[in-house]
PDB file of C-alpha atoms in Angstrom:
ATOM      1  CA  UNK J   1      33.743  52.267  12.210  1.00  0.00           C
ATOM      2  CA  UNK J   2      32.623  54.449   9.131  1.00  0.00           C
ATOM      3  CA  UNK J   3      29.391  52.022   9.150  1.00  0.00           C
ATOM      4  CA  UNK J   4      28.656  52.910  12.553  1.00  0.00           C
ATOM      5  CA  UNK J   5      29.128  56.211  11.842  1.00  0.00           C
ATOM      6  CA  UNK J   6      27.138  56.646   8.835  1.00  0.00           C
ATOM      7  CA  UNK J   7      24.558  54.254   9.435  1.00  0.00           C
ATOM      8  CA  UNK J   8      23.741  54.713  12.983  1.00  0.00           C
ATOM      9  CA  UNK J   9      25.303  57.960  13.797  1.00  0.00           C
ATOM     10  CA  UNK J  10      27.297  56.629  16.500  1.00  0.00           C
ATOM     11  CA  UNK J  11      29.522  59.019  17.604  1.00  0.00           C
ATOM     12  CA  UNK J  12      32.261  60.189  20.295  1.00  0.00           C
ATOM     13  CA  UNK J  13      30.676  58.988  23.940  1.00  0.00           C
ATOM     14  CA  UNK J  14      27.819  57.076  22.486  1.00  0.00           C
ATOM     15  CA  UNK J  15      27.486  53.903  24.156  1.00  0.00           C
ATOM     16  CA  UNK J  16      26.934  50.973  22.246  1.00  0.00           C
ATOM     17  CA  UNK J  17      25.986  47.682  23.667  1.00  0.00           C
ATOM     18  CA  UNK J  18      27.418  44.150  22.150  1.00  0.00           C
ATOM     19  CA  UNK J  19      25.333  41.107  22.744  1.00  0.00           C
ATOM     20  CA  UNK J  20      27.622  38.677  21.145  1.00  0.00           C
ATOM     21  CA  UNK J  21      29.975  35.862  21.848  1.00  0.00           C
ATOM     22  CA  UNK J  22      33.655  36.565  22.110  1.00  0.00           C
ATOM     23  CA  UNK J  23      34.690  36.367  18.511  1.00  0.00           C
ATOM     24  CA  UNK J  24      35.870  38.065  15.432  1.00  0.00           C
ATOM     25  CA  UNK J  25      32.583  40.646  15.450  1.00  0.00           C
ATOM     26  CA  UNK J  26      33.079  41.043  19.040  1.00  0.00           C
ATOM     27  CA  UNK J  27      36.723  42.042  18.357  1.00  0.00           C
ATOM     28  CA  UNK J  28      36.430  44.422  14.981  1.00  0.00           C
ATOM     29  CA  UNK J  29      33.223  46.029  16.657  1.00  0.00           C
ATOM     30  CA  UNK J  30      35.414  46.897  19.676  1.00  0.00           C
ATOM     31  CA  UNK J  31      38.087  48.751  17.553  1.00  0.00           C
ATOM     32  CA  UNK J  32      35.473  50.363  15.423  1.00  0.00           C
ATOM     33  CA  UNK J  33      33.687  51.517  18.568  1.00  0.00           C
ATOM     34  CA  UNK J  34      37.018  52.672  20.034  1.00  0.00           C
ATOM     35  CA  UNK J  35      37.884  54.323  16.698  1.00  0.00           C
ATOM     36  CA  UNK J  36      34.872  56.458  17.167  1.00  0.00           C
ATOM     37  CA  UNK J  37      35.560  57.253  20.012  1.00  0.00           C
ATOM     38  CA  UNK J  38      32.186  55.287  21.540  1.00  0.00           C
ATOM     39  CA  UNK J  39      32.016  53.254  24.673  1.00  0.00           C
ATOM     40  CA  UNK J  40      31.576  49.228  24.108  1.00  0.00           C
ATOM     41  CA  UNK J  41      29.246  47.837  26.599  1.00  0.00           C
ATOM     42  CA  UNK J  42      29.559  44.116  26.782  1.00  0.00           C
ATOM     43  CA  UNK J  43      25.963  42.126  26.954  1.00  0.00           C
ATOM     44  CA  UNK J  44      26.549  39.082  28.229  1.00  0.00           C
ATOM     45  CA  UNK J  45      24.298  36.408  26.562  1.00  0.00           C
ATOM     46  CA  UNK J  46      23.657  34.266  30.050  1.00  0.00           C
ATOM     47  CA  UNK J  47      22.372  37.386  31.797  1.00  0.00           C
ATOM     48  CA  UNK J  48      18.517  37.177  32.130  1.00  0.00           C
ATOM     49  CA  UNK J  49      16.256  39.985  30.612  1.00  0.00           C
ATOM     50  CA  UNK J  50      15.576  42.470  32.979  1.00  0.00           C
ATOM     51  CA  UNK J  51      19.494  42.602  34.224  1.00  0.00           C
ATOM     52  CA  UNK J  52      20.246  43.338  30.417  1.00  0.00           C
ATOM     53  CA  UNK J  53      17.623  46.045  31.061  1.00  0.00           C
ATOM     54  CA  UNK J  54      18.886  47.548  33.806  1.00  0.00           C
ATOM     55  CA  UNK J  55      21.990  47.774  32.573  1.00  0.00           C
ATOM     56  CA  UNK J  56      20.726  49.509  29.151  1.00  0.00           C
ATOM     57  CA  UNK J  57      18.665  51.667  31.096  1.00  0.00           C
ATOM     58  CA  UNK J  58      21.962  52.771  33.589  1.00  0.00           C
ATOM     59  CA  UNK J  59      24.337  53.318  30.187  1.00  0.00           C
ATOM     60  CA  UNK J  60      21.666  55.312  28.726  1.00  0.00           C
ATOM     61  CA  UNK J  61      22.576  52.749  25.660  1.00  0.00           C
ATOM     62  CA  UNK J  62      22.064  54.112  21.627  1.00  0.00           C
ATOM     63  CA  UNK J  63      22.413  50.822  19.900  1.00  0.00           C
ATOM     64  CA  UNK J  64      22.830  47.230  20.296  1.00  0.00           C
ATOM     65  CA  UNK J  65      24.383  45.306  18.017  1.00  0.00           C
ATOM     66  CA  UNK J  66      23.580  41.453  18.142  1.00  0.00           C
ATOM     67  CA  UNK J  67      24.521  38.290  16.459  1.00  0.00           C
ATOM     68  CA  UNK J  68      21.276  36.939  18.451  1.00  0.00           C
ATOM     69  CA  UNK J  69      18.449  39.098  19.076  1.00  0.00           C
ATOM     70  CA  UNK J  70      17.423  39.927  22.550  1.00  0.00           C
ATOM     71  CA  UNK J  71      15.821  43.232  21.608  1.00  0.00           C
ATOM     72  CA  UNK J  72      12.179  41.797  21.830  1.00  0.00           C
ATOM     73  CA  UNK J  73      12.858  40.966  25.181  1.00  0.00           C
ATOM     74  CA  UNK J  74      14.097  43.790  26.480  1.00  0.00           C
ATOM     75  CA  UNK J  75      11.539  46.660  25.514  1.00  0.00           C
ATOM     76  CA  UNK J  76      13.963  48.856  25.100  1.00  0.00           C
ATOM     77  CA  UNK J  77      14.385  52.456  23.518  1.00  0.00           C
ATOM     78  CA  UNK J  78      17.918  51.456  22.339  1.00  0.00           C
ATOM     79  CA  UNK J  79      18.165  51.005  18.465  1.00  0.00           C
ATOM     80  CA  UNK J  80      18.592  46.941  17.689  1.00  0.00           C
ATOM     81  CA  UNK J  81      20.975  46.037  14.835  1.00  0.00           C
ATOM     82  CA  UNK J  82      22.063  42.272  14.037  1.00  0.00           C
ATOM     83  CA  UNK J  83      25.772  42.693  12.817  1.00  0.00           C
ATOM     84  CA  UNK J  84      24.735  40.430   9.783  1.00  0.00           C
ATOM     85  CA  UNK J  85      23.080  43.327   8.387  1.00  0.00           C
ATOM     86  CA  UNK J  86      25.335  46.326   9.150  1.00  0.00           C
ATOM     87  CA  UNK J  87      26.722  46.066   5.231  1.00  0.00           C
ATOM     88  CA  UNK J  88      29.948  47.448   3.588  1.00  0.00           C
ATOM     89  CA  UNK J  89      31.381  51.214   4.080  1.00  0.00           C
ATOM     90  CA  UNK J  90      30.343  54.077   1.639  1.00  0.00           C
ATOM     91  CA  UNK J  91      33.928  54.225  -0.601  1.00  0.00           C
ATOM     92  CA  UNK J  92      36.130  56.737  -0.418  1.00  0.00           C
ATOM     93  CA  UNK J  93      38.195  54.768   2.820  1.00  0.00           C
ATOM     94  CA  UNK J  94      38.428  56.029   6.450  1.00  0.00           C
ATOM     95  CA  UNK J  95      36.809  59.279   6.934  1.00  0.00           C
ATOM     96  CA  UNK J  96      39.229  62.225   7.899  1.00  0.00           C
ATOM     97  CA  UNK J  97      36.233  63.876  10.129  1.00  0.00           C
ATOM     98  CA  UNK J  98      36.718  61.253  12.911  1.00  0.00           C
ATOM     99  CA  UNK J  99      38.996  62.449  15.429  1.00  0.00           C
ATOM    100  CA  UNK J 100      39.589  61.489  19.051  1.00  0.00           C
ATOM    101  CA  UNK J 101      39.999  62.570  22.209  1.00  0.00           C
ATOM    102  CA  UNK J 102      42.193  59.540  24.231  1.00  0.00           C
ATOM    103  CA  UNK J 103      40.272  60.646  27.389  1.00  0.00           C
ATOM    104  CA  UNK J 104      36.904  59.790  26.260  1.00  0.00           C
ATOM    105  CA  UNK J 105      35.175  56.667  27.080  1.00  0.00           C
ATOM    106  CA  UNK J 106      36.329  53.420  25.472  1.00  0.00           C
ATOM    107  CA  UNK J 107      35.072  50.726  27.524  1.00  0.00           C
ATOM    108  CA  UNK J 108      31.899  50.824  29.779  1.00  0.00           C
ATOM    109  CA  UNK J 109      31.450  47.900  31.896  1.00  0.00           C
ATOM    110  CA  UNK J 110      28.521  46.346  34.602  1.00  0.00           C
ATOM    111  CA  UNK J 111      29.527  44.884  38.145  1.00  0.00           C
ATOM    112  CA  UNK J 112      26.837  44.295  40.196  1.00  0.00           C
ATOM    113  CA  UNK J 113      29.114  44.299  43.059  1.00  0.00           C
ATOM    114  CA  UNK J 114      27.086  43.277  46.422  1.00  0.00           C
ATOM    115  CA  UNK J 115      24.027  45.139  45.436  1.00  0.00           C
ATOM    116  CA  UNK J 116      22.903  43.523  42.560  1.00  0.00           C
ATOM    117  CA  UNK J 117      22.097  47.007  41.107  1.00  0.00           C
ATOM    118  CA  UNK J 118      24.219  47.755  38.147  1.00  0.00           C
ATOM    119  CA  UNK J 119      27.298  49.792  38.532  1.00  0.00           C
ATOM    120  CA  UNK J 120      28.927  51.126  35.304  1.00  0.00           C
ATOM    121  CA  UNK J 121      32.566  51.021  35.259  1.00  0.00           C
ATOM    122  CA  UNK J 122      34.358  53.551  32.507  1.00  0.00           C
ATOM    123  CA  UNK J 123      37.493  52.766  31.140  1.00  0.00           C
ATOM    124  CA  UNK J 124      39.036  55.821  29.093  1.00  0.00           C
ATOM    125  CA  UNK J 125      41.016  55.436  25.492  1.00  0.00           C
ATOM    126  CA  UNK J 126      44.351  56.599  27.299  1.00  0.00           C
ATOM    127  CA  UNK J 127      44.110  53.838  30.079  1.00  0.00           C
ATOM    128  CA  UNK J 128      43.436  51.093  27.816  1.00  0.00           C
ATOM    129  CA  UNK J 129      46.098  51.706  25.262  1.00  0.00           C
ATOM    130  CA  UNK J 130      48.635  52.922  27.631  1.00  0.00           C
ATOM    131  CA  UNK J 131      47.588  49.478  29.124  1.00  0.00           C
ATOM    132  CA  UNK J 132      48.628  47.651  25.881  1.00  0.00           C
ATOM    133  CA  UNK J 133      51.426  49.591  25.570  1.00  0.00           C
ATOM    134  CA  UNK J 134      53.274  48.702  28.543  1.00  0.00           C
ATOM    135  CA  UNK J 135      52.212  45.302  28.336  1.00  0.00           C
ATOM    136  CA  UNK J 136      53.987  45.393  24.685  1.00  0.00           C
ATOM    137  CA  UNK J 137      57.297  46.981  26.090  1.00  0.00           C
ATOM    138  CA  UNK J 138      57.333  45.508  29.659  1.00  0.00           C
ATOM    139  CA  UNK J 139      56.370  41.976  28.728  1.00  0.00           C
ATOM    140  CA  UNK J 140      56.775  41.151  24.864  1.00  0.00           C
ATOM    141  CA  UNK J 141      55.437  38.331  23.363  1.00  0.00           C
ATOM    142  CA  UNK J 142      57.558  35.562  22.131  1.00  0.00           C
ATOM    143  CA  UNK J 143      57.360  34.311  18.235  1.00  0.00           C
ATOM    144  CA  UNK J 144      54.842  31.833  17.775  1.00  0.00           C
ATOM    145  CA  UNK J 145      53.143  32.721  21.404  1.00  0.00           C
ATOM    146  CA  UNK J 146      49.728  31.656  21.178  1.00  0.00           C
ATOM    147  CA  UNK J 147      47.459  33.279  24.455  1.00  0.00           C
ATOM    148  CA  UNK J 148      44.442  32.109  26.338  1.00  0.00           C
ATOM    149  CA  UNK J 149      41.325  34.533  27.257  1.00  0.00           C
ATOM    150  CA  UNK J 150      39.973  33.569  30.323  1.00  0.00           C
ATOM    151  CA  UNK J 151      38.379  36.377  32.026  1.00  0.00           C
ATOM    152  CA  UNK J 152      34.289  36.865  32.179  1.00  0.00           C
ATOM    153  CA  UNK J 153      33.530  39.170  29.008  1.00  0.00           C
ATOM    154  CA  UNK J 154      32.501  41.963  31.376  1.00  0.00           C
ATOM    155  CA  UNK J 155      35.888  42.362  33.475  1.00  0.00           C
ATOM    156  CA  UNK J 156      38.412  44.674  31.817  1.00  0.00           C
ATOM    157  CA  UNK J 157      40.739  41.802  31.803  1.00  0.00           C
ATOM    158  CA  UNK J 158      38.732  39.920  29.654  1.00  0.00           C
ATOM    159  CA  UNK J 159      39.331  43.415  27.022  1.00  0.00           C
ATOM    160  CA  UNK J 160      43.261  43.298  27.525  1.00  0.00           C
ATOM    161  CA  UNK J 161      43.676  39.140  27.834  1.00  0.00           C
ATOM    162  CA  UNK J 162      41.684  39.673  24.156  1.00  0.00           C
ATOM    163  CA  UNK J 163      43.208  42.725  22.174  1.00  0.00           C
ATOM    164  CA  UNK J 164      46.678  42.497  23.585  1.00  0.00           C
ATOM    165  CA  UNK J 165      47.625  39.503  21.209  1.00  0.00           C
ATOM    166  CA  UNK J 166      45.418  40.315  18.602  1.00  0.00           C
ATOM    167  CA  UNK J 167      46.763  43.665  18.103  1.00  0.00           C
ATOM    168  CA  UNK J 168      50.348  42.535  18.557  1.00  0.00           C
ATOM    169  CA  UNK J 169      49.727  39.752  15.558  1.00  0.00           C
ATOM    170  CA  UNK J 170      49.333  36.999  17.523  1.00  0.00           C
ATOM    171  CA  UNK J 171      47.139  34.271  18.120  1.00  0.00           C
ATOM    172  CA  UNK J 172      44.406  33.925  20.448  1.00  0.00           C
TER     173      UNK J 172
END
């Protein structure tokens, strides 16, 4: 998060696309975007060119982080950064200045529903954790419990089938 926020200037409501795999990057650079208080927008990598660019152009989209770039295919205005290259944060630990409001944006995401035309989807802070934490309370998970993510990367299932485990310590 304090790379983001140094490097880039990402900020509280700044939407920041991920064109990456599910993975470990995918996973930290959801937190640190949610730390920030900035809205993840998954990129899925099947989706052709110009429904990426729709989609960037409908989320008004700052920066795209990318384990693969797309960037030169997309002619887009958004600033292109390959996570390999997003480097260590300044010392000093987690900056005090960030603070966050738990009803701003955490999660935008695309359905095209009949349309085709892209329809963004917001998710806010406060939904998604109160989310996890009933799923926590209501339905623990057992010792050992390993979980499956099945969900397409741009349904908010796919976000609580993925951070529910992880953040509860166990394995997905």
């Amino acid at each position: 998060a304090i790379v983001l926020d140094f490097q880039h200037s990402i900020t509280e409501q700044s939407v920041v696309g991920l064109f990456m795999d599910r993975g470990p990057n995918f996973a930290a650079l959801l937190l640190a975007c949610s730390r920030l208080g900035a809205q993840a927008l998954p990129m899925p990598r099947e989706y052709p060119p110009h429904r990426l660019l729709a989609i960037l152009q409908s989320a008004n989209v700052r920066l795209i982080l990318w384990e693969e770039s797309v960037c030169g295919e997309l002619k887009t205005a958004a600033e292109c950064v390959s996570v390999a290259s997003l480097g260590s944060p300044p010392p000093g630990g987690p900056d005090s200045r960030i603070s966050l409001d738990p009803r701003a944006g955490g999660l935008v995401l695309s359905s095209s529903g009949s349309t085709g035309v892209p329809k963004l989807i917001a998710r806010s802070q406060v939904s998604f954790y109160h989310r996890l934490w009933y799923t926590w309370n209501e339905i623990p998970f057992a010792q050992g419990e390993q979980c499956l993510q099945k969900s397409h990367i741009t349904t908010t299932h796919s976000f609580y089938e993925m951070m529910e485990p992880l953040l509860a310590g166990q394995t997905l």
